[in-house]
Amino acid sequence: MVQLFSLIAAIAASVLPNTVAAVGLDEAALAKGLLYFGSATDNPELTDVPYLTQLSNIADFGQITPGNSQKWDTTEPTQGTFSFTKGDVIADLADANGQYLRCHTLLWHQQLPSWLTSGTWTNATLIAVLQNHITNVVTHYKGSCIHWDVVNEALNEDGTYRTNIFYETIGESYIPIAFAAAAAADPDVKLYYNDYNLEYGGNKAAGARAIVQLVMNAGIQIDGVGFQGHFEAGTVPGKSSLVSVLQSFTALGVEVAYTEVDVRIQLPTSATTLAQQSTDFQNLVQSCVETIGCVGFTIWDWTDKYSWVPSVFSGYGAALPWDENFVKKPAYDGLLKGMGVTSTTTATTSTSATTTSTTTTSTATAAHWSQCSGNGWTGSTVCASPWSCTYQNDWYSQCL
């Protein structure tokens, strides 16, 4: 599988648009002290060779999250029978690329198999099912994941517990039980609670902090809280407000990360809405950079071609930093700006005779880990001391 991904990437390099910046998103994140900048992905788009090549571009993406292939309906479609094929494809890809793997998600009220949702359970039997599922899945991926989203979206907007099969049958204790099972299966992986709209603070954020305290008070491991970051352009809180909310969680002794970020736009887009989207992405990533204990930033796939938004939010789309043709949008520069990098990008649209290209100019020397040479490269070829421009392949050399 690893050899297959390497072969696909090599073949694609001659046709892929030049989407590598003088300083990529992950490189900028590392320079600011974050652990990664990453992207979600899903199995169907991995057959798209140019898409796969950019996903494997470690200058931009130091981490990958499986969007669906580790959820319960995929990993345990029949009770007691586990399938890891789809998740393994993405785990193998991350491993081949030297990227972190954020694992997602063990317990969610959606995408559950019918045998579970239609079953008749007691407190004891459902706890056994929950523990067995988590133990098997986490054990299979032991050593591969940097984080596990253990419990996902357990709260209503007012901060009360969402009604689901686990809460109805077990009560709020299903949450620490889940974390305990995950910790026992892999003591080294970091365990997260993950939810959306926490960024606004208020009752839902308070409910998530209560979950952190619930797990901690039970003497069980919880390491982080994931802020999903699904927004409509113009609705993202200001940077200082975002920092304040993030810090309200790190004050409890957990780390935080943005885990599923996209900023949807009501279609059609305009220069104004694209500029607003860029500002929103900038504020989001900058709030992470400015929060001690915010460890990473993940977009929910990297190109509008494979965004979930149009299928869920009628009339909306264009939610990601690259458009459907893999051309960078102003949002890409907004992200770089939020991480302290000034970049000027110009894009040309592909025709039958030429491929799409994106050129980024930079007057600075290339930082450690940055690209410094390669076919079509127009950025800096001089590495900051003491690093040297080291050949990786015909399309990529790196400051090492």
PDB file of C-alpha atoms in Angstrom, residues 178-378:
ATOM      1  CA  ALA A 178     -15.678   5.680  27.009  1.00  0.00           C
ATOM      2  CA  PHE A 179     -12.549   7.626  27.932  1.00  0.00           C
ATOM      3  CA  ALA A 180     -11.501   4.903  30.372  1.00  0.00           C
ATOM      4  CA  ALA A 181     -11.824   2.214  27.700  1.00  0.00           C
ATOM      5  CA  ALA A 182      -9.771   4.238  25.222  1.00  0.00           C
ATOM      6  CA  ALA A 183      -7.061   4.983  27.785  1.00  0.00           C
ATOM      7  CA  ALA A 184      -6.792   1.314  28.718  1.00  0.00           C
ATOM      8  CA  ALA A 185      -6.473   0.255  25.076  1.00  0.00           C
ATOM      9  CA  ASP A 186      -3.719   2.794  24.252  1.00  0.00           C
ATOM     10  CA  PRO A 187      -2.188   4.611  27.226  1.00  0.00           C
ATOM     11  CA  ASP A 188       0.008   6.757  24.959  1.00  0.00           C
ATOM     12  CA  VAL A 189      -2.573   8.359  22.654  1.00  0.00           C
ATOM     13  CA  LYS A 190      -4.112  11.704  23.614  1.00  0.00           C
ATOM     14  CA  LEU A 191      -7.867  11.563  24.192  1.00  0.00           C
ATOM     15  CA  TYR A 192     -10.217  14.367  23.109  1.00  0.00           C
ATOM     16  CA  TYR A 193     -13.779  15.518  23.521  1.00  0.00           C
ATOM     17  CA  ASN A 194     -14.849  17.082  20.185  1.00  0.00           C
ATOM     18  CA  ASP A 195     -17.775  19.439  19.406  1.00  0.00           C
ATOM     19  CA  TYR A 196     -18.957  22.377  17.307  1.00  0.00           C
ATOM     20  CA  ASN A 197     -20.027  25.927  18.285  1.00  0.00           C
ATOM     21  CA  LEU A 198     -17.840  25.869  21.371  1.00  0.00           C
ATOM     22  CA  GLU A 199     -16.033  28.845  19.829  1.00  0.00           C
ATOM     23  CA  TYR A 200     -18.860  31.192  20.810  1.00  0.00           C
ATOM     24  CA  GLY A 201     -18.473  30.472  24.523  1.00  0.00           C
ATOM     25  CA  GLY A 202     -21.734  30.564  26.483  1.00  0.00           C
ATOM     26  CA  ASN A 203     -23.685  27.555  27.687  1.00  0.00           C
ATOM     27  CA  LYS A 204     -22.360  25.032  25.202  1.00  0.00           C
ATOM     28  CA  ALA A 205     -18.743  25.821  26.027  1.00  0.00           C
ATOM     29  CA  ALA A 206     -19.649  25.638  29.718  1.00  0.00           C
ATOM     30  CA  GLY A 207     -21.179  22.201  29.090  1.00  0.00           C
ATOM     31  CA  ALA A 208     -17.968  21.035  27.419  1.00  0.00           C
ATOM     32  CA  ARG A 209     -15.894  22.284  30.330  1.00  0.00           C
ATOM     33  CA  ALA A 210     -18.234  20.334  32.603  1.00  0.00           C
ATOM     34  CA  ILE A 211     -17.491  17.206  30.557  1.00  0.00           C
ATOM     35  CA  VAL A 212     -13.767  17.760  31.067  1.00  0.00           C
ATOM     36  CA  GLN A 213     -14.370  18.068  34.816  1.00  0.00           C
ATOM     37  CA  LEU A 214     -16.645  15.012  34.828  1.00  0.00           C
ATOM     38  CA  VAL A 215     -13.942  12.829  33.306  1.00  0.00           C
ATOM     39  CA  MET A 216     -11.180  14.307  35.447  1.00  0.00           C
ATOM     40  CA  ASN A 217     -13.195  13.936  38.640  1.00  0.00           C
ATOM     41  CA  ALA A 218     -13.624  10.253  37.829  1.00  0.00           C
ATOM     42  CA  GLY A 219      -9.829   9.954  37.776  1.00  0.00           C
ATOM     43  CA  ILE A 220      -9.822   9.159  34.058  1.00  0.00           C
ATOM     44  CA  GLN A 221      -7.544  10.489  31.350  1.00  0.00           C
ATOM     45  CA  ILE A 222      -8.749  13.330  29.119  1.00  0.00           C
ATOM     46  CA  ASP A 223      -6.097  15.311  27.267  1.00  0.00           C
ATOM     47  CA  GLY A 224      -7.829  17.737  24.968  1.00  0.00           C
ATOM     48  CA  VAL A 225     -10.901  19.425  23.566  1.00  0.00           C
ATOM     49  CA  GLY A 226     -11.462  19.727  19.833  1.00  0.00           C
ATOM     50  CA  PHE A 227     -13.129  22.855  18.454  1.00  0.00           C
ATOM     51  CA  GLN A 228     -14.646  21.780  15.151  1.00  0.00           C
ATOM     52  CA  GLY A 229     -14.784  25.268  13.660  1.00  0.00           C
ATOM     53  CA  HIS A 230     -17.624  24.938  11.127  1.00  0.00           C
ATOM     54  CA  PHE A 231     -18.698  28.505  10.284  1.00  0.00           C
ATOM     55  CA  GLU A 232     -20.490  30.710   7.804  1.00  0.00           C
ATOM     56  CA  ALA A 233     -18.348  33.575   6.526  1.00  0.00           C
ATOM     57  CA  GLY A 234     -18.801  36.628   8.719  1.00  0.00           C
ATOM     58  CA  THR A 235     -19.970  34.682  11.784  1.00  0.00           C
ATOM     59  CA  VAL A 236     -16.561  33.818  13.217  1.00  0.00           C
ATOM     60  CA  PRO A 237     -15.959  35.524  16.594  1.00  0.00           C
ATOM     61  CA  GLY A 238     -13.133  38.028  16.799  1.00  0.00           C
ATOM     62  CA  LYS A 239      -9.644  36.783  17.515  1.00  0.00           C
ATOM     63  CA  SER A 240      -9.520  38.014  21.118  1.00  0.00           C
ATOM     64  CA  SER A 241     -12.855  36.351  21.867  1.00  0.00           C
ATOM     65  CA  LEU A 242     -11.647  33.087  20.350  1.00  0.00           C
ATOM     66  CA  VAL A 243      -8.482  33.211  22.443  1.00  0.00           C
ATOM     67  CA  SER A 244     -10.509  33.808  25.589  1.00  0.00           C
ATOM     68  CA  VAL A 245     -12.663  30.729  24.980  1.00  0.00           C
ATOM     69  CA  LEU A 246      -9.669  28.544  24.145  1.00  0.00           C
ATOM     70  CA  GLN A 247      -7.952  29.686  27.330  1.00  0.00           C
ATOM     71  CA  SER A 248     -11.016  28.831  29.412  1.00  0.00           C
ATOM     72  CA  PHE A 249     -10.308  25.200  28.475  1.00  0.00           C
ATOM     73  CA  THR A 250      -6.535  25.197  28.759  1.00  0.00           C
ATOM     74  CA  ALA A 251      -7.000  26.637  32.268  1.00  0.00           C
ATOM     75  CA  LEU A 252      -8.530  23.265  33.182  1.00  0.00           C
ATOM     76  CA  GLY A 253      -5.275  21.512  32.256  1.00  0.00           C
ATOM     77  CA  VAL A 254      -6.221  20.177  28.813  1.00  0.00           C
ATOM     78  CA  GLU A 255      -4.888  21.125  25.415  1.00  0.00           C
ATOM     79  CA  VAL A 256      -7.087  22.380  22.579  1.00  0.00           C
ATOM     80  CA  ALA A 257      -7.091  22.138  18.790  1.00  0.00           C
ATOM     81  CA  TYR A 258      -9.222  23.231  15.864  1.00  0.00           C
ATOM     82  CA  THR A 259     -10.278  19.923  14.333  1.00  0.00           C
ATOM     83  CA  GLU A 260     -12.734  20.351  11.408  1.00  0.00           C
ATOM     84  CA  VAL A 261     -12.488  23.926  10.169  1.00  0.00           C
ATOM     85  CA  ASP A 262     -14.348  25.275   7.146  1.00  0.00           C
ATOM     86  CA  VAL A 263     -15.946  28.651   6.445  1.00  0.00           C
ATOM     87  CA  ARG A 264     -18.883  28.347   4.040  1.00  0.00           C
ATOM     88  CA  ILE A 265     -20.041  31.131   1.741  1.00  0.00           C
ATOM     89  CA  GLN A 266     -23.518  31.779   0.355  1.00  0.00           C
ATOM     90  CA  LEU A 267     -23.158  31.235  -3.383  1.00  0.00           C
ATOM     91  CA  PRO A 268     -22.163  32.734  -5.694  1.00  0.00           C
ATOM     92  CA  THR A 269     -18.948  33.971  -4.172  1.00  0.00           C
ATOM     93  CA  SER A 270     -17.708  37.520  -4.626  1.00  0.00           C
ATOM     94  CA  ALA A 271     -14.495  39.370  -3.914  1.00  0.00           C
ATOM     95  CA  THR A 272     -16.119  40.635  -0.718  1.00  0.00           C
ATOM     96  CA  THR A 273     -17.169  37.228   0.597  1.00  0.00           C
ATOM     97  CA  LEU A 274     -13.821  35.653  -0.312  1.00  0.00           C
ATOM     98  CA  ALA A 275     -12.035  38.459   1.537  1.00  0.00           C
ATOM     99  CA  GLN A 276     -14.266  37.912   4.567  1.00  0.00           C
ATOM    100  CA  GLN A 277     -13.544  34.188   4.463  1.00  0.00           C
ATOM    101  CA  SER A 278      -9.818  34.937   4.375  1.00  0.00           C
ATOM    102  CA  THR A 279     -10.142  37.162   7.447  1.00  0.00           C
ATOM    103  CA  ASP A 280     -12.143  34.486   9.249  1.00  0.00           C
ATOM    104  CA  PHE A 281      -9.516  31.808   8.590  1.00  0.00           C
ATOM    105  CA  GLN A 282      -6.818  34.238   9.667  1.00  0.00           C
ATOM    106  CA  ASN A 283      -8.520  34.970  12.992  1.00  0.00           C
ATOM    107  CA  LEU A 284      -9.145  31.299  13.693  1.00  0.00           C
ATOM    108  CA  VAL A 285      -5.589  30.131  13.130  1.00  0.00           C
ATOM    109  CA  GLN A 286      -4.118  33.192  14.827  1.00  0.00           C
ATOM    110  CA  SER A 287      -6.194  32.497  17.931  1.00  0.00           C
ATOM    111  CA  CYS A 288      -4.596  29.053  18.082  1.00  0.00           C
ATOM    112  CA  VAL A 289      -1.113  30.486  17.592  1.00  0.00           C
ATOM    113  CA  GLU A 290      -1.699  32.957  20.422  1.00  0.00           C
ATOM    114  CA  THR A 291      -3.040  30.356  22.868  1.00  0.00           C
ATOM    115  CA  ILE A 292      -0.515  28.371  24.850  1.00  0.00           C
ATOM    116  CA  GLY A 293      -1.851  24.838  24.742  1.00  0.00           C
ATOM    117  CA  CYS A 294      -3.464  25.050  21.288  1.00  0.00           C
ATOM    118  CA  VAL A 295      -1.574  22.359  19.447  1.00  0.00           C
ATOM    119  CA  GLY A 296      -2.932  22.200  15.913  1.00  0.00           C
ATOM    120  CA  PHE A 297      -5.324  23.255  13.189  1.00  0.00           C
ATOM    121  CA  THR A 298      -7.193  20.930  10.802  1.00  0.00           C
ATOM    122  CA  ILE A 299      -9.385  21.915   7.852  1.00  0.00           C
ATOM    123  CA  TRP A 300     -12.260  19.597   6.925  1.00  0.00           C
ATOM    124  CA  ASP A 301     -10.698  18.541   3.628  1.00  0.00           C
ATOM    125  CA  TRP A 302      -8.629  21.021   1.687  1.00  0.00           C
ATOM    126  CA  THR A 303     -10.516  21.607  -1.584  1.00  0.00           C
ATOM    127  CA  ASP A 304     -14.076  22.692  -2.348  1.00  0.00           C
ATOM    128  CA  LYS A 305     -14.257  19.764  -4.755  1.00  0.00           C
ATOM    129  CA  TYR A 306     -14.757  17.385  -1.832  1.00  0.00           C
ATOM    130  CA  SER A 307     -16.390  19.610   0.782  1.00  0.00           C
ATOM    131  CA  TRP A 308     -19.377  18.268   2.701  1.00  0.00           C
ATOM    132  CA  VAL A 309     -20.969  21.737   2.838  1.00  0.00           C
ATOM    133  CA  PRO A 310     -23.065  21.893  -0.383  1.00  0.00           C
ATOM    134  CA  SER A 311     -24.827  18.630   0.434  1.00  0.00           C
ATOM    135  CA  VAL A 312     -25.822  19.834   3.914  1.00  0.00           C
ATOM    136  CA  PHE A 313     -26.210  23.621   3.632  1.00  0.00           C
ATOM    137  CA  SER A 314     -28.385  24.442   0.621  1.00  0.00           C
ATOM    138  CA  GLY A 315     -27.059  27.401  -1.356  1.00  0.00           C
ATOM    139  CA  TYR A 316     -23.685  27.395   0.398  1.00  0.00           C
ATOM    140  CA  GLY A 317     -20.239  26.164  -0.593  1.00  0.00           C
ATOM    141  CA  ALA A 318     -16.704  27.357  -1.350  1.00  0.00           C
ATOM    142  CA  ALA A 319     -15.787  26.615   2.272  1.00  0.00           C
ATOM    143  CA  LEU A 320     -12.124  25.666   1.934  1.00  0.00           C
ATOM    144  CA  PRO A 321      -8.798  27.338   1.043  1.00  0.00           C
ATOM    145  CA  TRP A 322      -8.557  25.737  -2.417  1.00  0.00           C
ATOM    146  CA  ASP A 323     -11.344  25.897  -4.999  1.00  0.00           C
ATOM    147  CA  GLU A 324     -12.768  22.960  -6.966  1.00  0.00           C
ATOM    148  CA  ASN A 325      -9.944  23.237  -9.517  1.00  0.00           C
ATOM    149  CA  PHE A 326      -7.292  23.092  -6.769  1.00  0.00           C
ATOM    150  CA  VAL A 327      -6.485  26.782  -7.104  1.00  0.00           C
ATOM    151  CA  LYS A 328      -5.641  28.614  -3.896  1.00  0.00           C
ATOM    152  CA  LYS A 329      -8.166  31.193  -2.732  1.00  0.00           C
ATOM    153  CA  PRO A 330      -7.526  34.276  -0.561  1.00  0.00           C
ATOM    154  CA  ALA A 331      -8.224  32.034   2.439  1.00  0.00           C
ATOM    155  CA  TYR A 332      -4.853  30.338   1.912  1.00  0.00           C
ATOM    156  CA  ASP A 333      -3.039  33.631   2.332  1.00  0.00           C
ATOM    157  CA  GLY A 334      -5.282  34.456   5.287  1.00  0.00           C
ATOM    158  CA  LEU A 335      -4.112  31.288   7.008  1.00  0.00           C
ATOM    159  CA  LEU A 336      -0.476  32.104   6.309  1.00  0.00           C
ATOM    160  CA  LYS A 337      -0.974  35.656   7.553  1.00  0.00           C
ATOM    161  CA  GLY A 338      -2.516  34.310  10.744  1.00  0.00           C
ATOM    162  CA  MET A 339       0.699  32.351  11.246  1.00  0.00           C
ATOM    163  CA  GLY A 340       2.943  35.308  10.575  1.00  0.00           C
ATOM    164  CA  VAL A 341       3.761  34.706   6.911  1.00  0.00           C
ATOM    165  CA  THR A 342       3.206  37.353   4.238  1.00  0.00           C
ATOM    166  CA  SER A 343       2.523  35.770   0.868  1.00  0.00           C
ATOM    167  CA  THR A 344       1.349  37.047  -2.485  1.00  0.00           C
ATOM    168  CA  THR A 345      -0.361  34.439  -4.643  1.00  0.00           C
ATOM    169  CA  THR A 346      -1.504  34.724  -8.213  1.00  0.00           C
ATOM    170  CA  ALA A 347      -3.400  31.998  -9.966  1.00  0.00           C
ATOM    171  CA  THR A 348      -4.015  31.098 -13.591  1.00  0.00           C
ATOM    172  CA  THR A 349      -6.838  28.838 -14.670  1.00  0.00           C
ATOM    173  CA  SER A 350      -6.038  25.624 -16.485  1.00  0.00           C
ATOM    174  CA  THR A 351      -6.892  25.113 -20.145  1.00  0.00           C
ATOM    175  CA  SER A 352      -6.621  22.107 -22.408  1.00  0.00           C
ATOM    176  CA  ALA A 353      -3.006  23.047 -23.112  1.00  0.00           C
ATOM    177  CA  THR A 354      -1.819  24.113 -19.668  1.00  0.00           C
ATOM    178  CA  THR A 355      -2.315  23.117 -16.090  1.00  0.00           C
ATOM    179  CA  THR A 356      -3.435  25.392 -13.288  1.00  0.00           C
ATOM    180  CA  SER A 357      -0.537  27.081 -11.524  1.00  0.00           C
ATOM    181  CA  THR A 358      -0.179  29.047  -8.338  1.00  0.00           C
ATOM    182  CA  THR A 359       2.908  31.138  -7.730  1.00  0.00           C
ATOM    183  CA  THR A 360       3.939  32.392  -4.335  1.00  0.00           C
ATOM    184  CA  THR A 361       6.724  34.936  -4.013  1.00  0.00           C
ATOM    185  CA  SER A 362       8.882  35.327  -0.950  1.00  0.00           C
ATOM    186  CA  THR A 363      11.952  37.444  -0.283  1.00  0.00           C
ATOM    187  CA  ALA A 364      12.885  35.591   2.915  1.00  0.00           C
ATOM    188  CA  THR A 365      15.286  32.704   3.178  1.00  0.00           C
ATOM    189  CA  ALA A 366      13.573  29.353   3.465  1.00  0.00           C
ATOM    190  CA  ALA A 367      13.091  28.132   7.024  1.00  0.00           C
ATOM    191  CA  HIS A 368      13.984  24.732   8.429  1.00  0.00           C
ATOM    192  CA  TRP A 369      11.778  22.032   6.787  1.00  0.00           C
ATOM    193  CA  SER A 370      10.686  24.431   4.018  1.00  0.00           C
ATOM    194  CA  GLN A 371      10.809  23.641   0.303  1.00  0.00           C
ATOM    195  CA  CYS A 372      13.807  25.195  -1.412  1.00  0.00           C
ATOM    196  CA  SER A 373      13.910  23.693  -4.927  1.00  0.00           C
ATOM    197  CA  GLY A 374      12.067  21.481  -7.405  1.00  0.00           C
ATOM    198  CA  ASN A 375      10.487  21.539 -10.868  1.00  0.00           C
ATOM    199  CA  GLY A 376       8.398  24.717 -11.174  1.00  0.00           C
ATOM    200  CA  TRP A 377       9.627  26.077  -7.833  1.00  0.00           C
ATOM    201  CA  THR A 378       9.723  29.901  -7.702  1.00  0.00           C
TER     202      THR A 378
END
